[in-house]
């Protein structure tokens, strides 16, 4: 069984059974990662191209490892951000990708909708690895996988997402993923960083951070970018840390066994205090490992999902 | 040369008549209207079942010449105009160079006149280069034939400059057309700010970006006594502000585009860059308010804001695409389908907002079929229908989100100065 549809652009409208399939498939993939020889021949002869218009070593490496563990050939195109301004269009990149005979394209792009545009243009499967402030579905899937792994379920959990929701593609994908899987999503952050109408997604917006944290099973802390202060979206980093930073005291408001998550990279001492980042409740490192497993599952499913048995 | 239009329903906006009558045109003027007219040697057009209306006037188009001829030229723009049933258009000055002097006004007027298609009325810039720093030579431009003043495409950010522009325009008896946008509020935005922009992750342009400028300009119009025309009203708040201002006696008129009364921000889902316009497509609430404004007379004019771009420019990421969609060749059908069939306006009201009202705002001839008026006529076939096919456009621009949409009520013929320039959506020179 494979995923219906060619691409993974967004988690909106992805049904629960598909998400479950991806998470279930990621479990054996994680087993592969734990082996001494982390390689199965599943995607031999297939080509995965990563195209990053925005630098993100973490995400790119995660996809690259996932492809390599499955024996795919991997090509990285570091589309320098400057080429965007130089006028090299995404369409030109699409032509390059097509002539390379790519089976899967992983696209990171600073503009919302770029992966949808690419998906319309190329025959290859397109995985959205983050497009502007739109979505980052694989990050959300690894979040869901991590929570399910630790909690044994997703349904009925209370998930607090804290910080810059306005610019967060992770938050948008998380909201769809969690609500589809029956979890409750609470959003908290500065009013100037809360996107209008977000409550129509089914998530609840809290004006009071403490209320949002009350009894939460998962606390997902978003990165705050310094640039936002320069844009005048909030008054200052110190004030942010005081009002919205998650420290040990604040975390006590959540359920005693609440998981602390962060999509990285972290600003320690701003949105997350060091003792929370490195504390016992933190699963931030697990998220990174699980990212590879989930991406392996996706590559496998999008390329037809043939012969999973061969992986063992 | 004589032309007899026989058997149509004649719409006369000046006194609100709609009667089955014939219209006789002679020497470029309307010779008369009446029943069973006859004229020896006249060419006869059978208009039975159709509406015979004053030539449609689009007071807000971008024809791109000089400077951006790859997008549109005066020729392709004028062809698109007549195919859309427009016998007169007013073109905005945001060309390259900007139309901020008498020589350019004359150039556009003369070049367009030589084409013998739609009449083209240049709008002169408010400020030099539309940079918003110092007044352009409005007096010279008026003498050369500018129909109004606007820095359209750019808001006039400096309230002091806008105030002086209105004082000066008032002295000249001219209208100032305002593109109402506060750049600090719309900064970086590419679509309406709301739930849909949140879903799509696109930076939004809030309704307040338009409304604060509408409010400012209404206050300045009140103070200066200048005739102010608000371009492309898109929000419920703007409609309310204009309605209140009119009630207070401020000399303000307003226009709305077919796309703003037809589409909502939901059209942006899928990131089709032809939906990227400024002001952006708003919500269903705003669309309803705009329609109410059309119905109660708050909004006087329907104008297209025809803004052609090349395919290359639009075939990019949403945020990189330029703002604007073409409108000349779909306007009449959208007005008929959405507003007349949709029960918002009567045919007479719709025609008035596309003829008499824009002609009055610009103080140009048109908007009447009275004897002696220039023989500019559009014949509309209310029964005709078509599926929008951009490959048939006369405009160089193909950037429309209406491709594939079924429209009713189409311009069937256009006559400029007594000359038939379009029949059945084909330009006269290709008729032979
Ligand atoms: Zn404008
Ligand atoms: Zn315009």
XYZ file of C-alpha atoms and ligand atoms in Angstrom:
746
model
C 0.000 0.000 0.000
C 1.231 3.471 -0.861
C 0.067 7.040 -0.271
C -2.596 8.234 -2.642
C -1.411 11.198 -4.589
C 1.949 12.068 -6.013
C 3.202 14.632 -3.521
C 3.293 15.643 0.108
C 2.725 19.380 0.217
C 0.494 19.899 3.214
C -1.069 17.959 6.065
C -4.389 19.711 5.558
C -6.851 17.222 4.096
C -4.543 14.245 4.709
C -6.817 11.647 6.296
C -6.058 10.016 9.637
C -5.505 6.592 8.069
C -2.789 7.975 5.795
C -1.041 9.654 8.696
C -1.322 6.399 10.631
C 0.143 4.502 7.686
C 3.122 6.851 7.548
C 3.719 6.585 11.298
C 3.328 2.800 11.225
C 5.770 2.564 8.330
C 8.265 4.742 10.183
C 8.494 2.189 12.991
C 10.360 -0.491 11.042
C 12.395 2.276 9.445
C 13.561 3.317 12.876
C 14.691 -0.248 13.447
C 16.911 0.039 10.385
C 18.535 3.183 11.746
C 19.423 1.340 14.946
C 21.252 -1.408 13.086
C 24.994 -1.466 12.702
C 24.713 -1.541 8.927
C 22.087 1.071 8.203
C 21.289 0.167 4.656
C 18.538 -1.660 2.833
C 18.202 -1.945 -0.928
C 14.598 -0.752 -1.082
C 15.129 2.350 -3.242
C 18.074 1.103 -5.273
C 18.076 2.760 -8.680
C 15.865 5.583 -7.527
C 16.970 9.205 -7.456
C 16.123 11.692 -4.765
C 16.973 15.341 -5.375
C 17.025 17.829 -2.542
C 16.611 21.446 -3.573
C 17.195 23.965 -0.820
C 16.602 27.626 -1.560
C 17.060 28.223 2.148
C 19.944 26.830 4.125
C 18.933 24.118 6.581
C 21.644 21.592 7.193
C 19.489 19.749 9.682
C 16.520 19.081 7.423
C 18.590 18.480 4.314
C 20.851 15.995 6.092
C 17.851 14.211 7.526
C 16.367 13.677 4.067
C 19.744 12.767 2.633
C 20.367 10.110 5.274
C 16.848 8.767 4.855
C 17.404 8.366 1.114
C 20.846 6.813 1.570
C 19.679 4.291 4.165
C 17.186 3.148 1.526
C 19.965 2.950 -1.121
C 18.614 5.746 -3.293
C 20.979 7.998 -5.228
C 20.928 11.462 -3.730
C 21.697 14.723 -5.449
C 21.760 17.958 -3.515
C 21.058 21.202 -5.270
C 21.941 24.103 -3.042
C 19.974 26.735 -4.865
C 21.657 29.783 -3.425
C 19.196 32.276 -2.099
C 20.810 34.799 -4.384
C 19.631 32.918 -7.467
C 16.109 33.849 -6.518
C 16.991 37.497 -6.756
C 19.073 36.864 -9.871
C 15.859 35.800 -11.488
C 16.509 32.081 -11.829
C 13.011 30.860 -11.522
C 11.707 27.787 -9.833
C 10.579 26.738 -13.287
C 14.206 26.633 -14.451
C 15.052 24.474 -11.483
C 12.128 22.233 -12.359
C 13.555 21.712 -15.839
C 16.913 20.740 -14.353
C 15.261 18.283 -12.002
C 13.276 16.693 -14.785
C 16.345 16.221 -16.957
C 18.064 14.530 -14.005
C 15.286 11.961 -13.956
C 14.459 12.486 -10.323
C 11.864 10.246 -8.692
C 11.442 12.401 -5.621
C 12.203 16.070 -5.118
C 12.581 17.516 -1.653
C 12.043 21.260 -1.761
C 12.806 23.877 0.861
C 11.853 27.353 -0.269
C 11.380 30.715 1.459
C 8.076 31.357 -0.306
C 4.707 29.856 0.498
C 3.234 27.806 -2.313
C 6.571 27.083 -3.995
C 6.281 23.318 -3.504
C 2.759 23.343 -4.900
C 4.010 25.238 -7.951
C 6.841 22.734 -8.410
C 4.520 19.759 -7.934
C 2.325 21.072 -10.737
C 5.379 21.372 -12.992
C 7.276 18.104 -12.562
C 6.307 14.449 -12.809
C 8.474 13.525 -9.838
C 6.954 13.297 -6.356
C 7.481 16.523 -4.469
C 7.965 16.616 -0.723
C 7.549 19.994 0.864
C 10.432 20.464 3.269
C 9.150 23.858 4.322
C 7.721 26.612 2.123
C 7.694 30.055 3.637
C 5.159 30.336 6.427
C 2.929 27.740 4.812
C 3.727 24.186 5.924
C 6.444 21.776 6.932
C 4.592 18.478 6.885
C 7.522 16.141 7.559
C 8.398 18.056 10.720
C 4.834 17.633 11.922
C 4.887 13.939 11.080
C 8.045 13.422 13.093
C 6.431 15.344 15.944
C 3.401 13.061 15.799
C 5.619 9.996 15.587
C 7.627 11.085 18.612
C 4.561 11.800 20.708
C 2.910 8.519 19.739
C 6.113 6.667 20.525
C 6.389 8.244 23.977
C 2.709 8.411 24.900
C 1.407 5.389 23.048
C -1.366 7.432 21.488
C -2.292 10.804 20.011
C -6.009 10.866 20.574
C -7.187 12.934 23.498
C -3.804 14.514 24.213
C -3.484 18.212 24.952
C -0.784 19.823 22.837
C 0.370 23.370 23.555
C 2.245 25.166 20.783
C 3.989 28.267 22.067
C 5.597 31.168 20.266
C 5.633 32.731 16.815
C 2.632 31.003 15.270
C 2.344 33.658 12.536
C 5.552 32.716 10.754
C 5.597 29.051 11.709
C 5.082 26.488 8.987
C 5.680 23.848 11.661
C 2.736 25.142 13.683
C 0.415 25.030 10.680
C 1.343 21.436 9.794
C 1.232 20.438 13.473
C -2.265 21.851 13.873
C -3.581 19.780 10.962
C -1.728 16.665 12.038
C -2.684 16.744 15.687
C -6.316 17.705 15.180
C -6.739 15.047 12.485
C -5.391 12.465 14.929
C -7.790 13.570 17.649
C -5.502 15.635 19.853
C -6.433 19.051 21.212
C -4.224 21.922 20.052
C -3.713 25.053 22.115
C -1.859 28.051 20.747
C -0.160 30.738 22.785
C 2.161 33.550 21.820
C 2.358 37.316 21.413
C -0.805 38.787 19.874
C 1.301 40.298 17.086
C 2.537 36.828 16.146
C -0.864 35.136 16.139
C -2.264 34.746 12.625
C -5.832 35.931 12.068
C -8.560 33.319 11.972
C -6.253 30.512 13.106
C -8.949 29.244 15.505
C -10.974 28.194 12.444
C -8.515 25.318 12.068
C -9.910 23.803 15.261
C -7.001 24.938 17.419
C -7.760 27.138 20.429
C -6.008 30.440 20.934
C -5.027 31.333 24.503
C -4.274 34.876 25.511
C -2.774 33.587 28.708
C 0.283 31.357 28.372
C -0.205 29.776 31.773
C -3.737 28.710 30.886
C -2.504 27.144 27.660
C 0.109 25.137 29.541
C -2.333 23.921 32.208
C -2.313 20.130 32.088
C -0.730 19.967 28.640
C 0.678 16.574 27.598
C 2.972 18.098 25.002
C 4.655 21.495 25.028
C 5.967 22.342 21.581
C 8.126 25.429 21.722
C 8.717 27.344 18.513
C 11.870 29.181 17.586
C 11.660 32.929 17.849
C 13.649 34.727 15.190
C 15.605 37.807 16.130
C 14.549 39.315 12.843
C 10.970 39.583 14.095
C 12.021 42.010 16.758
C 13.757 44.110 14.144
C 10.489 44.076 12.206
C 8.868 45.512 15.301
C 6.639 42.512 15.900
C 7.521 42.334 19.586
C 9.418 44.699 21.819
C 12.461 42.693 22.794
C 14.064 39.334 23.414
C 14.296 39.800 27.164
C 10.657 40.706 27.381
C 9.857 37.731 25.178
C 11.795 35.414 27.467
C 9.934 36.762 30.486
C 6.483 36.599 28.915
C 6.653 33.552 26.646
C 9.871 31.678 27.425
C 9.374 28.184 28.817
C 11.349 27.636 31.983
C 11.171 25.019 34.728
C 8.461 26.860 36.704
C 6.205 27.320 33.734
C 6.668 23.719 32.691
C 5.302 22.649 36.094
C 1.890 23.876 34.950
C 1.823 21.138 32.313
C 1.134 17.484 33.067
C 3.927 15.965 35.172
C 4.972 13.712 32.308
C 4.570 16.348 29.602
C 6.931 16.119 26.656
C 9.016 19.135 25.711
C 9.548 19.523 21.975
C 11.278 22.039 19.736
C 11.762 21.914 15.950
C 15.211 23.467 16.357
C 17.496 25.242 16.196
C 16.918 26.581 19.703
C 17.611 29.980 21.185
C 18.483 28.817 24.677
C 17.523 31.393 27.239
C 14.962 33.018 24.953
C 12.070 30.751 24.031
C 13.429 27.822 26.045
C 15.549 27.814 29.162
C 18.629 25.550 29.119
C 17.366 23.369 31.969
C 14.138 22.686 30.079
C 15.992 22.037 26.810
C 18.268 19.506 28.463
C 15.789 18.282 31.079
C 14.325 14.835 31.478
C 11.095 15.775 29.763
C 12.869 16.983 26.645
C 12.555 14.741 23.590
C 14.278 17.175 21.266
C 17.093 14.767 20.372
C 14.630 11.937 19.787
C 12.815 14.203 17.336
C 15.965 14.418 15.234
C 16.381 10.628 15.066
C 12.705 10.134 14.355
C 12.923 12.693 11.572
C 15.091 10.314 9.577
C 12.733 7.382 10.177
C 9.647 9.323 9.155
C 11.348 10.612 6.014
C 12.434 7.081 5.116
C 8.819 6.009 5.467
C 7.675 8.817 3.215
C 10.249 8.201 0.511
C 9.305 4.555 0.568
C 5.558 5.188 0.405
C 5.731 7.896 -2.240
C 7.811 5.730 -4.560
C 5.184 3.038 -4.493
C 5.989 1.229 -1.279
C 7.050 -1.936 -3.050
C 8.651 -4.856 -1.226
C 8.913 -3.573 2.300
C 9.675 -7.183 3.202
C 12.925 -6.836 1.336
C 13.967 -4.398 3.978
C 14.304 -7.107 6.570
C -21.529 57.874 -43.597
C -24.701 56.680 -41.904
C -25.475 53.748 -39.672
C -28.939 52.693 -38.580
C -29.245 50.451 -35.549
C -32.639 48.891 -35.773
C -34.888 47.164 -33.296
C -32.777 47.143 -30.155
C -33.695 48.184 -26.648
C -32.149 51.591 -26.265
C -30.755 52.381 -22.810
C -30.412 56.078 -22.055
C -28.730 56.619 -18.683
C -29.276 60.369 -18.607
C -32.980 60.096 -18.008
C -33.173 56.416 -17.217
C -35.164 55.368 -20.269
C -35.211 51.886 -21.754
C -37.256 51.775 -24.946
C -37.376 49.691 -28.086
C -36.099 52.192 -30.618
C -33.871 52.688 -33.591
C -30.751 54.808 -33.481
C -29.447 56.709 -36.461
C -25.807 57.702 -36.626
C -24.515 60.244 -39.062
C -21.081 61.821 -39.524
C -19.786 60.446 -36.277
C -22.655 61.804 -34.215
C -25.962 60.509 -33.024
C -28.544 61.923 -35.388
C -31.561 60.724 -33.486
C -33.458 57.946 -31.813
C -37.040 56.931 -32.428
C -39.354 54.283 -33.771
C -39.175 53.096 -37.362
C -36.385 55.421 -38.398
C -35.185 55.144 -41.926
C -32.337 56.723 -43.766
C -31.412 56.403 -47.382
C -28.037 54.785 -47.928
C -27.506 53.938 -44.306
C -25.871 50.702 -43.349
C -28.346 48.807 -41.175
C -27.514 46.800 -38.086
C -30.202 44.534 -36.724
C -30.104 44.822 -32.949
C -33.354 43.118 -32.103
C -33.192 41.306 -28.790
C -30.138 43.313 -27.843
C -29.400 46.361 -25.705
C -28.164 49.474 -27.449
C -26.252 51.490 -24.867
C -23.848 54.416 -24.868
C -20.292 53.239 -25.518
C -18.877 51.653 -22.384
C -16.260 53.702 -20.548
C -13.545 52.041 -18.494
C -11.991 54.769 -16.411
C -9.205 52.618 -14.983
C -6.880 50.600 -17.196
C -3.140 50.089 -17.519
C -2.000 50.060 -21.132
C 1.732 49.813 -20.316
C 2.982 51.980 -23.178
C 5.511 53.522 -23.035
C 8.012 51.286 -21.327
C 6.337 47.949 -20.811
C 5.304 47.022 -24.339
C 5.865 43.322 -23.653
C 2.849 43.486 -21.335
C 0.587 45.610 -23.524
C 0.698 48.409 -26.056
C -1.759 51.138 -26.893
C -2.729 49.038 -29.914
C -3.319 45.739 -28.100
C -4.942 47.585 -25.212
C -7.300 49.445 -27.522
C -8.153 46.207 -29.311
C -8.853 44.510 -25.990
C -11.016 47.478 -25.025
C -13.280 47.298 -28.052
C -13.476 43.518 -27.887
C -14.725 44.046 -24.359
C -17.254 46.594 -25.590
C -15.409 49.656 -24.290
C -15.341 52.621 -26.629
C -13.422 54.808 -24.190
C -10.757 54.012 -21.632
C -8.711 56.113 -19.254
C -5.177 54.828 -18.841
C -3.166 55.224 -15.681
C 0.188 56.985 -15.801
C 2.383 54.318 -14.189
C 4.303 53.631 -17.375
C 8.033 54.062 -17.887
C 8.564 56.957 -17.987
C 5.613 57.959 -15.855
C 3.065 60.171 -17.585
C 3.799 63.259 -15.532
C 4.145 65.859 -18.299
C 2.220 67.317 -21.217
C 4.411 65.716 -23.889
C 3.598 62.211 -22.740
C -0.073 63.007 -22.383
C -0.067 64.206 -25.998
C 1.925 61.196 -27.148
C -0.602 58.764 -25.714
C -3.584 60.715 -26.966
C -2.232 61.051 -30.489
C -0.897 57.528 -30.801
C -4.159 56.049 -29.599
C -6.283 58.332 -31.772
C -4.396 57.219 -34.883
C -5.432 53.624 -34.181
C -9.087 54.454 -34.678
C -10.257 52.008 -32.031
C -11.255 52.929 -28.491
C -10.786 56.511 -27.390
C -7.944 56.682 -24.904
C -7.880 59.341 -22.195
C -4.566 59.605 -20.381
C -4.613 60.139 -16.637
C -1.718 62.320 -15.564
C 0.400 61.667 -12.513
C -0.200 63.594 -9.314
C 3.476 63.761 -8.479
C 6.611 63.805 -10.602
C 7.523 60.242 -11.452
C 4.708 59.221 -9.104
C 7.397 59.375 -6.452
C 5.143 61.235 -4.062
C 7.613 64.058 -3.508
C 6.583 67.063 -5.596
C 3.569 67.941 -7.701
C 3.614 67.098 -11.381
C 2.714 69.805 -13.894
C -0.989 69.274 -13.618
C -1.949 72.470 -15.414
C 0.153 71.619 -18.478
C -1.196 68.099 -18.526
C -4.756 69.335 -18.370
C -4.110 71.541 -21.390
C -2.627 68.563 -23.244
C -5.742 66.549 -22.554
C -5.265 64.679 -19.280
C -8.622 63.459 -18.011
C -7.783 63.241 -14.312
C -4.814 62.880 -11.971
C -3.608 59.828 -10.136
C -0.467 58.148 -8.877
C -2.275 54.839 -9.225
C -0.145 51.853 -8.416
C 1.331 53.898 -5.623
C -0.489 55.590 -2.795
C 0.348 59.238 -2.169
C 1.862 58.618 1.230
C 2.513 62.259 2.109
C -0.765 63.757 3.305
C 0.606 67.255 2.772
C 1.330 66.527 -0.874
C -2.090 64.965 -1.371
C -3.698 68.033 0.164
C -1.847 70.357 -2.202
C -2.685 68.087 -5.151
C -6.357 68.349 -4.273
C -6.196 72.111 -3.847
C -4.545 72.428 -7.234
C -6.855 69.953 -8.967
C -9.839 71.779 -7.545
C -8.556 75.003 -9.083
C -8.276 73.177 -12.432
C -11.704 71.596 -12.050
C -10.179 68.128 -12.246
C -10.736 64.907 -10.351
C -8.071 63.260 -8.226
C -8.194 59.480 -8.378
C -6.778 57.871 -5.278
C -5.175 54.471 -4.969
C -5.883 54.043 -1.271
C -3.230 52.022 0.462
C -1.138 52.512 3.537
C 2.211 50.939 2.752
C 3.163 50.400 6.368
C 0.021 48.338 6.851
C 0.291 46.399 3.604
C 4.062 45.940 3.765
C 5.113 42.677 2.172
C 1.532 41.513 1.884
C 0.405 39.626 -1.182
C -3.235 38.797 -0.401
C -6.019 39.765 1.975
C -5.082 39.268 5.613
C -7.443 36.746 7.136
C -8.043 33.066 7.626
C -7.076 32.167 4.064
C -3.743 34.004 4.254
C -3.146 32.221 7.545
C -3.776 28.852 5.916
C -1.602 29.609 2.921
C 1.188 31.173 4.925
C 1.140 34.311 2.803
C 1.633 37.703 4.369
C -1.631 39.550 4.436
C -2.799 43.023 3.489
C -5.336 44.051 6.113
C -8.544 45.840 5.223
C -7.310 48.749 7.348
C -4.509 49.348 4.843
C -7.134 50.606 2.409
C -9.553 52.106 4.892
C -7.177 54.455 6.712
C -6.288 56.042 3.380
C -9.907 56.270 2.255
C -10.662 58.047 5.508
C -7.700 60.405 5.099
C -8.545 61.301 1.526
C -12.204 61.869 2.345
C -11.169 64.355 5.019
C -8.852 66.111 2.575
C -11.573 66.215 -0.083
C -13.943 67.713 2.439
C -11.405 70.326 3.387
C -10.277 71.235 -0.129
C -13.566 70.816 -1.974
C -11.782 68.780 -4.600
C -13.560 66.050 -6.506
C -12.135 62.795 -5.223
C -12.568 59.434 -6.866
C -11.659 56.340 -4.868
C -10.203 53.678 -7.145
C -10.909 49.969 -6.698
C -12.840 49.931 -3.438
C -12.450 46.470 -1.947
C -13.552 46.456 1.685
C -16.796 46.799 3.606
C -15.195 49.537 5.687
C -14.338 51.594 2.606
C -17.898 51.281 1.318
C -19.195 52.508 4.669
C -16.766 55.449 4.731
C -17.737 56.538 1.215
C -21.435 56.173 2.009
C -21.086 58.356 5.096
C -18.991 60.908 3.212
C -21.582 61.191 0.461
C -24.288 61.710 3.065
C -22.228 64.594 4.427
C -22.013 66.133 0.977
C -18.368 65.433 0.223
C -17.655 65.397 -3.530
C -16.588 61.811 -3.746
C -17.173 59.038 -6.244
C -15.998 55.460 -6.075
C -15.375 52.513 -8.334
C -15.245 48.763 -7.920
C -13.721 46.165 -10.224
C -15.488 43.057 -11.501
C -12.978 40.847 -9.704
C -13.691 42.484 -6.365
C -17.424 41.874 -6.638
C -16.989 38.365 -8.040
C -14.147 36.656 -6.200
C -13.098 36.227 -2.599
C -9.725 35.458 -1.049
C -10.675 31.768 -1.312
C -9.652 32.091 -4.967
C -6.023 32.347 -3.834
C -6.049 28.764 -2.523
C -3.750 26.893 -4.903
C -1.524 29.973 -5.287
C -2.758 30.899 -8.779
C -0.837 34.129 -9.334
C -3.576 35.555 -11.540
C -5.503 36.062 -8.298
C -2.771 38.376 -7.011
C -4.174 41.887 -7.274
C -3.823 45.124 -5.367
C -6.024 45.734 -3.480
C -6.372 42.030 -2.838
C -9.444 39.868 -3.207
C -11.311 40.197 0.080
C -13.798 38.109 2.033
C -17.389 37.154 1.273
C -18.412 39.819 3.803
C -16.600 42.497 1.807
C -18.000 41.241 -1.489
C -21.506 41.482 -0.065
C -20.811 45.022 1.154
C -19.432 46.051 -2.221
C -22.555 44.722 -3.926
C -24.707 46.599 -1.450
C -22.707 49.719 -2.245
C -23.306 49.191 -5.940
C -27.018 48.713 -5.395
C -27.554 51.723 -3.123
C -25.477 54.055 -5.270
C -22.517 54.433 -2.928
C -20.335 52.992 -5.667
C -20.838 54.962 -8.849
C -18.543 53.284 -11.309
C -17.480 49.841 -12.460
C -13.904 49.894 -13.790
C -11.613 47.007 -14.600
C -8.154 48.062 -13.359
C -7.022 46.043 -16.387
C -3.415 45.172 -15.536
C -1.718 42.932 -18.086
C 1.528 41.105 -17.317
C 3.584 38.625 -19.308
C 3.254 34.908 -18.689
C 6.887 34.748 -17.531
C 6.272 37.359 -14.869
C 3.219 35.592 -13.508
C 4.474 32.001 -13.795
C 6.462 32.202 -10.558
C 6.045 31.824 -6.821
C 3.048 33.780 -5.541
C 5.118 36.231 -3.542
C 7.323 37.036 -6.533
C 4.503 37.640 -9.014
C 3.452 41.198 -9.852
C 0.003 42.421 -8.808
C -2.750 42.707 -11.387
C -5.122 40.867 -13.672
C -6.556 41.678 -17.075
C -10.158 42.782 -17.132
C -11.231 44.496 -20.326
C -12.491 41.410 -22.124
C -14.341 39.797 -19.251
C -15.846 42.860 -17.563
C -19.173 43.099 -19.359
C -19.874 39.397 -18.947
C -19.000 39.500 -15.267
C -21.185 42.545 -14.700
C -24.074 40.892 -16.463
C -23.626 37.495 -14.862
C -22.840 38.587 -11.323
C -24.791 41.810 -10.989
C -27.667 41.779 -13.459
C -28.496 38.078 -13.525
C -27.429 38.021 -9.884
C -30.141 40.554 -9.054
C -27.836 43.257 -7.674
C -28.352 45.869 -10.390
C -30.922 46.496 -13.097
C -29.542 46.596 -16.636
C -30.007 50.377 -16.569
C -28.038 50.744 -13.328
C -25.248 48.517 -14.606
C -25.008 50.435 -17.872
C -25.027 53.768 -16.033
C -22.069 52.706 -13.898
C -20.160 51.735 -17.029
C -21.014 54.774 -19.134
C -22.512 57.962 -17.754
C -20.904 57.905 -14.332
C -17.289 57.352 -15.414
C -17.752 59.917 -18.210
C -18.901 62.449 -15.639
C -16.050 61.713 -13.245
C -13.561 62.277 -16.054
C -15.608 65.101 -17.593
C -15.398 63.489 -21.022
C -18.099 63.000 -23.653
C -20.092 59.820 -23.449
C -22.764 58.215 -21.350
C -25.677 59.366 -23.492
C -27.421 58.557 -26.766
C -28.868 62.037 -27.031
C -28.875 63.682 -30.448
C -25.585 65.373 -31.191
C -23.524 63.194 -28.885
C -20.531 61.370 -30.342
C -21.664 58.156 -31.975
C -20.048 55.836 -29.461
C -22.299 52.863 -28.914
C -22.050 49.405 -27.454
C -24.557 46.726 -28.315
C -24.958 44.100 -25.644
C -26.452 40.680 -26.247
C -27.972 39.592 -22.935
C -28.677 36.120 -24.289
C -25.130 35.448 -25.466
C -22.903 33.262 -23.367
C -19.295 32.203 -23.545
C -16.671 30.335 -21.641
C -13.730 32.605 -20.976
C -10.802 31.548 -23.137
C -7.712 33.741 -22.588
C -6.145 32.482 -25.815
C -8.780 34.505 -27.660
C -7.912 37.740 -25.854
C -6.803 40.721 -27.875
C -4.843 41.873 -24.829
C -1.283 40.634 -24.552
C -2.128 39.781 -20.959
C -3.479 36.330 -20.244
C -3.445 36.794 -16.493
C -7.025 36.092 -15.542
C -8.468 33.743 -12.935
C -11.697 33.601 -14.936
C -10.454 31.175 -17.595
C -13.090 28.512 -18.067
C -15.794 30.531 -16.334
C -19.165 30.676 -18.085
C -20.387 34.234 -18.612
C -23.666 35.617 -19.886
C -24.440 38.980 -21.418
C -21.643 39.893 -23.785
C -20.725 42.943 -25.816
C -21.908 42.101 -29.311
C -20.777 45.195 -31.176
C -18.895 48.406 -30.532
C -19.132 51.605 -32.507
C -16.679 54.483 -32.092
C -17.423 57.797 -33.748
C -20.020 56.149 -35.973
C -17.627 53.464 -37.139
C -18.249 49.815 -36.388
C -15.027 48.647 -34.722
C -16.146 45.329 -33.265
C -18.839 42.831 -34.167
C -19.374 39.496 -32.464
C -16.187 39.954 -30.496
C -14.066 40.379 -33.586
C -12.213 43.577 -34.355
C -13.416 45.323 -37.506
C -10.124 45.086 -39.358
C -10.319 41.314 -39.156
C -13.920 41.264 -40.349
C -13.039 41.532 -44.010
Zn -4.483 51.148 -7.894
Zn -4.729 50.473 -11.317
